[in-house]
Tab-separated table of C-alpha atoms (C1' of nucleotides) in Angstrom:
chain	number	residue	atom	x	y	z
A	1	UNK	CA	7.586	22.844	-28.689
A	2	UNK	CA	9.788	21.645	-25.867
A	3	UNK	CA	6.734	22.127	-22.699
A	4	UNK	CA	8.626	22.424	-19.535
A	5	UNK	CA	6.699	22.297	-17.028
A	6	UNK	CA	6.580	23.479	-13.633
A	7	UNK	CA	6.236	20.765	-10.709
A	8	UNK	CA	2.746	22.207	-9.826
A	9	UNK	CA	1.932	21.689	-13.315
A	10	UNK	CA	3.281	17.835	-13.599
A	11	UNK	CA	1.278	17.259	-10.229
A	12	UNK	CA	-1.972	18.335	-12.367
A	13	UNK	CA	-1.152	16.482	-15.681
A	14	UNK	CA	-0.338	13.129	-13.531
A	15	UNK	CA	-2.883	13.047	-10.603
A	16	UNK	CA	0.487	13.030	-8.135
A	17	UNK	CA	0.643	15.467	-5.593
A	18	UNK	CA	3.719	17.727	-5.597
A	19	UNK	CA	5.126	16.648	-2.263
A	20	UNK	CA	5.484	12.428	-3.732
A	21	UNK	CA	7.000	14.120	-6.645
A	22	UNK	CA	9.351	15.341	-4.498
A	23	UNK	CA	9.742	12.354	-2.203
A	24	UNK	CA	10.371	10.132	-5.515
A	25	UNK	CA	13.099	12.067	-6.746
A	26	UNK	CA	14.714	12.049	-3.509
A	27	UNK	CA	14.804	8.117	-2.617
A	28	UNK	CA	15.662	8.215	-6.753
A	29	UNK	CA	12.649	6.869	-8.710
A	30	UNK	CA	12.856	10.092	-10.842
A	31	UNK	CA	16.041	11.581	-12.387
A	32	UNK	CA	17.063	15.048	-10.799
A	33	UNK	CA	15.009	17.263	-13.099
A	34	UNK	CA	16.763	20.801	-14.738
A	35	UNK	CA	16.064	24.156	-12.468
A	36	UNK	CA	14.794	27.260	-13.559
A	37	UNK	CA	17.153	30.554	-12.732
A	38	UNK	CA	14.751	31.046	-9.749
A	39	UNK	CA	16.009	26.552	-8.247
A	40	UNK	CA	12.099	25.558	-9.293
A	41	UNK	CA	12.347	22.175	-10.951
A	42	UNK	CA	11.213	22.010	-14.574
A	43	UNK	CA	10.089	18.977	-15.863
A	44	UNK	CA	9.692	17.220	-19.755
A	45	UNK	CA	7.093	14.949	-20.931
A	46	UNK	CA	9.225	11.688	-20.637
A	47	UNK	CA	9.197	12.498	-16.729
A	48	UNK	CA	5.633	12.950	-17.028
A	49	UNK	CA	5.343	9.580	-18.353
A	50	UNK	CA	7.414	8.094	-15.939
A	51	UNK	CA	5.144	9.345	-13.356
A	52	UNK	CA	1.961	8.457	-14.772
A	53	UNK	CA	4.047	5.195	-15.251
A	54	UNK	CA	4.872	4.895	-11.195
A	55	UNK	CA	1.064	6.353	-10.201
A	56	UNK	CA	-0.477	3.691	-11.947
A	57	UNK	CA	1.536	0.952	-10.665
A	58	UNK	CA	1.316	2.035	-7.380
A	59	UNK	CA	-2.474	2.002	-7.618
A	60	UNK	CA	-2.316	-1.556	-8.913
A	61	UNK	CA	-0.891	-2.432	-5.531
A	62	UNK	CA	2.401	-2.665	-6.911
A	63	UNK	CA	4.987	-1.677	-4.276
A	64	UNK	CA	8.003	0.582	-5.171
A	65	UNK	CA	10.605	-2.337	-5.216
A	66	UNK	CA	7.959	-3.771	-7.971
A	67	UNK	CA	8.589	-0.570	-10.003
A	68	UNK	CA	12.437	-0.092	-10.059
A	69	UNK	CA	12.192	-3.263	-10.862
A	70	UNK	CA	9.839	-2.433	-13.815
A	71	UNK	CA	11.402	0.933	-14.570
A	72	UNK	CA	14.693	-0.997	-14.736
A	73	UNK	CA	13.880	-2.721	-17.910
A	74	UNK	CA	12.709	0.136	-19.817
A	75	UNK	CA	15.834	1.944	-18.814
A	76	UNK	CA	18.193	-0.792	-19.555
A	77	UNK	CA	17.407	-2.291	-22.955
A	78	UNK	CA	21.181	-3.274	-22.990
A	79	UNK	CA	20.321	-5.472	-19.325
A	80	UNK	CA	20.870	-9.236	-20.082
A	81	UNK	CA	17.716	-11.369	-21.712
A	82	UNK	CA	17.305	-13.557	-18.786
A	83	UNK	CA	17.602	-10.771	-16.215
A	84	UNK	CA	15.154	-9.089	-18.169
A	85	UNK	CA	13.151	-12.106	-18.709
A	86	UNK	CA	13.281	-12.796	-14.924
A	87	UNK	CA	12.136	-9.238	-14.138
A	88	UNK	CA	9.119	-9.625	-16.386
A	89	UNK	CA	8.142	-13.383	-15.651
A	90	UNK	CA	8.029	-12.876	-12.087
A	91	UNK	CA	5.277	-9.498	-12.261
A	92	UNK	CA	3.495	-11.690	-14.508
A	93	UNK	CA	2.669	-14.252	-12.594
A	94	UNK	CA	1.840	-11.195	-9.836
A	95	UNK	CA	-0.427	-9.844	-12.343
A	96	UNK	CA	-2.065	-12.937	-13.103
A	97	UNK	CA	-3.179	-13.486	-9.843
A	98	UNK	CA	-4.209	-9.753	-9.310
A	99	UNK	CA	-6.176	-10.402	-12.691
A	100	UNK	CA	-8.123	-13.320	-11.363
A	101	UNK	CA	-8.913	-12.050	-8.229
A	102	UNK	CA	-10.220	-9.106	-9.671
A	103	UNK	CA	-12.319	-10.475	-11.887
A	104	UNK	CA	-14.104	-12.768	-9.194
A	105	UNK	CA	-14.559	-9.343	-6.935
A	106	UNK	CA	-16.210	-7.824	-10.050
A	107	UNK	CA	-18.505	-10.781	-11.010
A	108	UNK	CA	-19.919	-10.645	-7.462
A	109	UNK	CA	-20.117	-6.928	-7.055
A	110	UNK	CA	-22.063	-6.794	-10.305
A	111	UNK	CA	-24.767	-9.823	-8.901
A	112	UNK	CA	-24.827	-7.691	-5.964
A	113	UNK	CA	-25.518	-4.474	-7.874
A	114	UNK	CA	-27.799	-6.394	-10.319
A	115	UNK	CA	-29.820	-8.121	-7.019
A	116	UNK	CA	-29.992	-4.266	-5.551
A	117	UNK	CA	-31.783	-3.212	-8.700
A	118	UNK	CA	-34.299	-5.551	-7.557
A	119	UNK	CA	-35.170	-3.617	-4.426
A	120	UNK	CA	-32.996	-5.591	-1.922
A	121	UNK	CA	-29.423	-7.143	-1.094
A	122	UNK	CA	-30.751	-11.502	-0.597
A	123	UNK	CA	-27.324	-11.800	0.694
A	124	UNK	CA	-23.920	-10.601	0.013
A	125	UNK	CA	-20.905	-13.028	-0.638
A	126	UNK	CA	-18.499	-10.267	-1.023
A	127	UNK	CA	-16.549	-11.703	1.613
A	128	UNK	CA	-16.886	-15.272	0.022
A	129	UNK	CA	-15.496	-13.876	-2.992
A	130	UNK	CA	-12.410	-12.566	-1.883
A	131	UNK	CA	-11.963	-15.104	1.417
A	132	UNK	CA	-11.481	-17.582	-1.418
A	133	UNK	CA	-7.943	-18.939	-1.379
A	134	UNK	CA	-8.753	-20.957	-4.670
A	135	UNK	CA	-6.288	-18.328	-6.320
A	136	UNK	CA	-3.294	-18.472	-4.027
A	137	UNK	CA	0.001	-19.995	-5.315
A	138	UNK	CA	0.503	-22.607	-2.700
A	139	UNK	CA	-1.289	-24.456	0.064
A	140	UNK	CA	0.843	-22.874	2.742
A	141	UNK	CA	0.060	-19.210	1.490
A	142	UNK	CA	3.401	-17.701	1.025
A	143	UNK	CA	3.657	-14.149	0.513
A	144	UNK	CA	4.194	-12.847	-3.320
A	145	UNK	CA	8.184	-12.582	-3.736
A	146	UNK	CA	7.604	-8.808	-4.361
A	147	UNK	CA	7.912	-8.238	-0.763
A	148	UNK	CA	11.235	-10.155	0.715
B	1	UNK	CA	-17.248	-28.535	12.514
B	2	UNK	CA	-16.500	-25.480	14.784
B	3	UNK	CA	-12.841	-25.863	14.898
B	4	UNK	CA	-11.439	-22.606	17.308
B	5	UNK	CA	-7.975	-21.826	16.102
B	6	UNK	CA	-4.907	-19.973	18.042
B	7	UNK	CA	-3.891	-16.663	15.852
B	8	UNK	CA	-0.684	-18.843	14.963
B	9	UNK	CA	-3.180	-21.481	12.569
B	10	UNK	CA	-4.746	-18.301	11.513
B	11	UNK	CA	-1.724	-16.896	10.459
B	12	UNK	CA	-0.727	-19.581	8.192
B	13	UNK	CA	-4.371	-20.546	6.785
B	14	UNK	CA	-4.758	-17.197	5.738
B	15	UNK	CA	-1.208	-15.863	5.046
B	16	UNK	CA	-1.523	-12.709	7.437
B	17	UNK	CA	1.036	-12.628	9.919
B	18	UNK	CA	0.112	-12.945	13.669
B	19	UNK	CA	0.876	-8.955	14.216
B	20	UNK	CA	-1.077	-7.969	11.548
B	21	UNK	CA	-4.135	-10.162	12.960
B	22	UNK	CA	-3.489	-8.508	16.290
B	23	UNK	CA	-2.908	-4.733	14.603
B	24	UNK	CA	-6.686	-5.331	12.684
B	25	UNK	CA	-7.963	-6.495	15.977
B	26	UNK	CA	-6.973	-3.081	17.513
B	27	UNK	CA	-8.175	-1.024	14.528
B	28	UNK	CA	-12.051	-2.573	15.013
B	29	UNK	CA	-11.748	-4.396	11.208
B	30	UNK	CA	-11.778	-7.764	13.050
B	31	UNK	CA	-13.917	-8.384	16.031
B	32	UNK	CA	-12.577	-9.629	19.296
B	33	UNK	CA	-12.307	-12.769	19.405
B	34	UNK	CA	-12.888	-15.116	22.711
B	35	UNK	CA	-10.152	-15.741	24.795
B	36	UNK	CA	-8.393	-19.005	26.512
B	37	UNK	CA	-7.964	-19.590	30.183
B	38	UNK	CA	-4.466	-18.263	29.906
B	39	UNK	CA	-5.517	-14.818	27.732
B	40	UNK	CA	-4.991	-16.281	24.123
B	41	UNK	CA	-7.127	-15.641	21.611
B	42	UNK	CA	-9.596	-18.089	20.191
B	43	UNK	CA	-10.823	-17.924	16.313
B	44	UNK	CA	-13.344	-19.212	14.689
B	45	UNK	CA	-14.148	-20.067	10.602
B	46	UNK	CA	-15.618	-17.036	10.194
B	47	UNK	CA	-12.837	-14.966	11.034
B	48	UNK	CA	-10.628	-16.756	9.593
B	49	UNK	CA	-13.142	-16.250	6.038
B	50	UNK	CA	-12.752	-12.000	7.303
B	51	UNK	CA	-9.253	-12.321	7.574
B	52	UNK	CA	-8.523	-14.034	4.010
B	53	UNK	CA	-10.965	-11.276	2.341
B	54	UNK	CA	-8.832	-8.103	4.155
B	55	UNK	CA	-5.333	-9.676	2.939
B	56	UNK	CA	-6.637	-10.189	-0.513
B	57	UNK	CA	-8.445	-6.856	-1.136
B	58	UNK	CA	-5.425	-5.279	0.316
B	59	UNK	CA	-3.293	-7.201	-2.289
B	60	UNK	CA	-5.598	-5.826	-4.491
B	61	UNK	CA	-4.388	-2.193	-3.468
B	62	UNK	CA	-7.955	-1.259	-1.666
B	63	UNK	CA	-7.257	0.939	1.529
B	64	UNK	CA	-8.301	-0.099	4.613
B	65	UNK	CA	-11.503	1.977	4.454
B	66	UNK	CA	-12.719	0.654	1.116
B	67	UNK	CA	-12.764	-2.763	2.916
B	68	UNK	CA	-14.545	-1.686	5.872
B	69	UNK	CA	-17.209	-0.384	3.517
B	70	UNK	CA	-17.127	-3.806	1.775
B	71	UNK	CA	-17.852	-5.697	4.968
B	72	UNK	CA	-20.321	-3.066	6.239
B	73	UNK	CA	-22.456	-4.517	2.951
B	74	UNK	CA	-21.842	-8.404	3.966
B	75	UNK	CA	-22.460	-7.307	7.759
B	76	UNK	CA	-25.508	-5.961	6.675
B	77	UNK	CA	-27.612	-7.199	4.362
B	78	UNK	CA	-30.583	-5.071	5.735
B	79	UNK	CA	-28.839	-1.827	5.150
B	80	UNK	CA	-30.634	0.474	2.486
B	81	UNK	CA	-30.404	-0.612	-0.624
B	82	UNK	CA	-29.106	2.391	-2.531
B	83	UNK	CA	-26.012	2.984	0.578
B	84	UNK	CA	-25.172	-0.609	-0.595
B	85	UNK	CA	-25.796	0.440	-4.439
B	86	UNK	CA	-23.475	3.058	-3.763
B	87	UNK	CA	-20.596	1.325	-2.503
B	88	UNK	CA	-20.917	-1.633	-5.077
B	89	UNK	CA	-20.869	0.768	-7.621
B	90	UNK	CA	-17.904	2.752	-6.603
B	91	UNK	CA	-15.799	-0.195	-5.998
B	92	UNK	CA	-16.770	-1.590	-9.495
B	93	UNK	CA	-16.112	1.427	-11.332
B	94	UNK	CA	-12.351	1.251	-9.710
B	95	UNK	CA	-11.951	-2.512	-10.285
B	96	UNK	CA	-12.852	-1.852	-13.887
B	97	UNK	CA	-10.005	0.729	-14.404
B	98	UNK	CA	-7.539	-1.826	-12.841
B	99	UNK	CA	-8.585	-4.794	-14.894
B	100	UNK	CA	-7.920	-3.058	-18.105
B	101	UNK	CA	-4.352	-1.616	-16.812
B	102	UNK	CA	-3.661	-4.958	-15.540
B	103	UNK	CA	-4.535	-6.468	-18.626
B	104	UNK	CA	-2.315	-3.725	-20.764
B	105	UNK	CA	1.012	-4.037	-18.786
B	106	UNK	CA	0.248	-7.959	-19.082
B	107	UNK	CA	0.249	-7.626	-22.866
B	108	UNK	CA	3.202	-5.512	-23.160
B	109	UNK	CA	5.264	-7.979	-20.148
B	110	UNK	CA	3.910	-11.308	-22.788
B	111	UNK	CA	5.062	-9.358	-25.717
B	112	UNK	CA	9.216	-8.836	-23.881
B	113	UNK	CA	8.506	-12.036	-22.748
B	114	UNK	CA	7.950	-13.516	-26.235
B	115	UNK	CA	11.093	-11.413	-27.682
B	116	UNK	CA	13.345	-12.481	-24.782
B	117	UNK	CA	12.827	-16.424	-26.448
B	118	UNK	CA	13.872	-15.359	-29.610
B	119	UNK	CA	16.998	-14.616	-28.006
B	120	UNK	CA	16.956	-10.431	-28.778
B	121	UNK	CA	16.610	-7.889	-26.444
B	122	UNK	CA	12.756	-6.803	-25.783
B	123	UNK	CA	12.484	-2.921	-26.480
B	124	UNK	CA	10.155	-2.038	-23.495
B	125	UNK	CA	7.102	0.200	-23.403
B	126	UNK	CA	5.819	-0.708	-19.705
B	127	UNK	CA	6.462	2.842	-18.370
B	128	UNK	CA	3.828	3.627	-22.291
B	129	UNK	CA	1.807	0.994	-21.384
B	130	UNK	CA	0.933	2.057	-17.478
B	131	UNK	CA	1.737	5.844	-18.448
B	132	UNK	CA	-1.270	6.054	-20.360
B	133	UNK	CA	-3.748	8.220	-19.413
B	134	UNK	CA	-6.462	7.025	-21.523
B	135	UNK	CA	-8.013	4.569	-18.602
B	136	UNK	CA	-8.555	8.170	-16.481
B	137	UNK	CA	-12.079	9.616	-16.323
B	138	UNK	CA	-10.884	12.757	-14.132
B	139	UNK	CA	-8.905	13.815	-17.101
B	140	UNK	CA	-9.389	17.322	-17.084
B	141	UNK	CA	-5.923	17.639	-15.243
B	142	UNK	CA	-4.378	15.615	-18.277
B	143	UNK	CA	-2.071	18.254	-20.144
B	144	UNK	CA	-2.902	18.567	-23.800
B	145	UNK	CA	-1.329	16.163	-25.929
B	146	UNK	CA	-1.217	15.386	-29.957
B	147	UNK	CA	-2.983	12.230	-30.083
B	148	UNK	CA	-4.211	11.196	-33.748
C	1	DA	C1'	5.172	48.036	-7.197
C	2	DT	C1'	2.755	44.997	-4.995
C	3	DA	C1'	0.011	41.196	-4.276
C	4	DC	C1'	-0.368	36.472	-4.241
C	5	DA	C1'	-0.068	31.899	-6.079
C	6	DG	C1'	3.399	28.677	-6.672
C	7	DT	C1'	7.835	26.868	-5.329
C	8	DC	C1'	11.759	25.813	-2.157
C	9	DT	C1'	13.897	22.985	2.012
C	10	DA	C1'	13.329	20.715	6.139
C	11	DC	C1'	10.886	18.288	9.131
C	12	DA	C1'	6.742	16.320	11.528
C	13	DG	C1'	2.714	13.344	11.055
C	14	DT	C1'	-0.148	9.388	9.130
C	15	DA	C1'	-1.527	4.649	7.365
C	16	DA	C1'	-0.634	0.159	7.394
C	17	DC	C1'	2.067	-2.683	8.675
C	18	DT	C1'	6.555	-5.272	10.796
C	19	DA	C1'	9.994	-6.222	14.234
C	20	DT	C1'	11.736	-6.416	18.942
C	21	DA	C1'	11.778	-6.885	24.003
C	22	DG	C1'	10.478	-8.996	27.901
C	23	DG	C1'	7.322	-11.790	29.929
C	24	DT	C1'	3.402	-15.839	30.029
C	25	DT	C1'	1.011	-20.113	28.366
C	26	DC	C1'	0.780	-24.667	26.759
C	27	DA	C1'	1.786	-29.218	24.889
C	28	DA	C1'	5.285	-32.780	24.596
C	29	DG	C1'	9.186	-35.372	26.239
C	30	DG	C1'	11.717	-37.123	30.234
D	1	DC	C1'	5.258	-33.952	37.826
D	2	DC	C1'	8.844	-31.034	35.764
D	3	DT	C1'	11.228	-28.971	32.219
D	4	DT	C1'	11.802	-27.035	27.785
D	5	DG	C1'	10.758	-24.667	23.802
D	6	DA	C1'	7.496	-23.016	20.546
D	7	DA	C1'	3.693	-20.093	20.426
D	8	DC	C1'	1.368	-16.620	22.799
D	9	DC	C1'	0.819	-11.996	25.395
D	10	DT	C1'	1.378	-6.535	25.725
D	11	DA	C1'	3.835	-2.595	24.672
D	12	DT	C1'	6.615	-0.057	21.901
D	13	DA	C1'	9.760	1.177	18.183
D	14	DG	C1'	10.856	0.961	13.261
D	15	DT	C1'	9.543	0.837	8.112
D	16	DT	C1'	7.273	2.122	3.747
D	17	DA	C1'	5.078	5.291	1.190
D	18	DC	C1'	3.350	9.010	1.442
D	19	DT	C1'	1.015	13.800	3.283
D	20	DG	C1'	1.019	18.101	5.728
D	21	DT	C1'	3.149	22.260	7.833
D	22	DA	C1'	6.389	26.174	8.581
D	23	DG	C1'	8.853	29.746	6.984
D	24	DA	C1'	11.331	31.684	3.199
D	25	DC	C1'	11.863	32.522	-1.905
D	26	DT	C1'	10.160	32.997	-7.023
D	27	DG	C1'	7.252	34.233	-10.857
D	28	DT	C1'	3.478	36.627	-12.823
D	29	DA	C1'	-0.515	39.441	-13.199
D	30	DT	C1'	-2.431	43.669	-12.219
DNA sequence: ATACAGTCTACAGTAACTATAGGTTCAAGG
DNA sequence: CCTTGAACCTATAGTTACTGTAGACTGTAT
């Protein structure tokens, strides 16, 4: 069974809303999808995929350029090894610190949930946590190459 | 030591840029700080500490309201237990879901990464990896799909 | 046949920055 | 002191990544 699927539909399957489905194909992170008779895009499962793909990313904190970038080695198996190589090394090491910082925000949000089971909040370090610049690449905080 | 920094040293010991400091001032996430003879603002460790938290929780892909709701519970460790309860919980519950889709695309980026060295080109399932549903609670809008 | 929900394009609005313009402050060198 | 230039000030415009609205068209269920 070949499901086509309306946009509407798509929205509902991936947790997008119809209008960023919209807005991706136009600035090109989707391929043009076929029309119906009637102009209504219909869609296939590998574009639902892709857009569960770009959703989740996107909630990761990845930004857009992040995902082409992403996208581009899925689409390209043919790109060059380092290129590739490049592409994946340098999300990595994004990932890696996204990792570790959210493991430290979870290991204090649990004390704090585990201290509230006790009846009261002794004091938060939330803020502690996360003001914490044990994790960040360099001394003079330079911003992740992800954003130019 | 109760060093009181311009929003320049700011900038660079917490990676923010100076209109971004400015642009939180106006939005009420930071307080306002004191002022210089000449109208320049004057920071302090602690805000500094605020600052540092908001830039990495925003990394982290939390929205600006998520981290007002995170201060609130450092700002006030008084508040009602549960309201704090609440909020911990929430946040953990989406921190969890991140860790493990972090954790999946960094697999699947240390598997290509691995091929890459043996000289052959990856084949790349980071648009399977991050396209998975699976890590989705509110999957009743999930389309049906043969899964064994 | 007729509702009416879903889709279309085009465009305006929002969140969270980021950059620019045009002026002021401040610390360091002459 | 006086200058000079980097850092600061306010105000405003631009950018990214959506999100919402208007007004017209399509598809389907009674």
């Amino acid at each position: 069974m070949s499901n086509e699927l309306t946009i509407g539909r798509v929205a509902k399957g991936t947790g997008c809303n119809v209008q960023t489905i919209r807005y991706y194909e136009q600035i090109g992170l989707l391929p043009l999808p076929r029309r119906s008779e009637g102009n209504q895009r219909l869609y296939d499962d590998s574009a639902v995929q892709r857009l569960s793909f770009i959703r989740h990313a996107r909630e990761l904190g990845f930004p857009l350029q992040a995902i082409r970038d992403l996208i581009s080695l899925a689409d390209r198996p043919d790109k060059s090894c380092e290129a590739a190589d490049a592409i994946a090394r340098e999300q990595l090491e994004d990932i890696g610190k996204r990792l570790q910082r959210l493991q430290a925000l979870r290991s204090e949000l649990e004390r704090m949930v585990e201290q509230c089971k006790g009846g009261r909040i002794a004091d938060c370090r939330v803020i502690e946590t996360l003001g914490d610049h044990s994790l960040c690449e360099t001394d003079d905080h330079v911003l992740p190459k992800v954003r130019p």
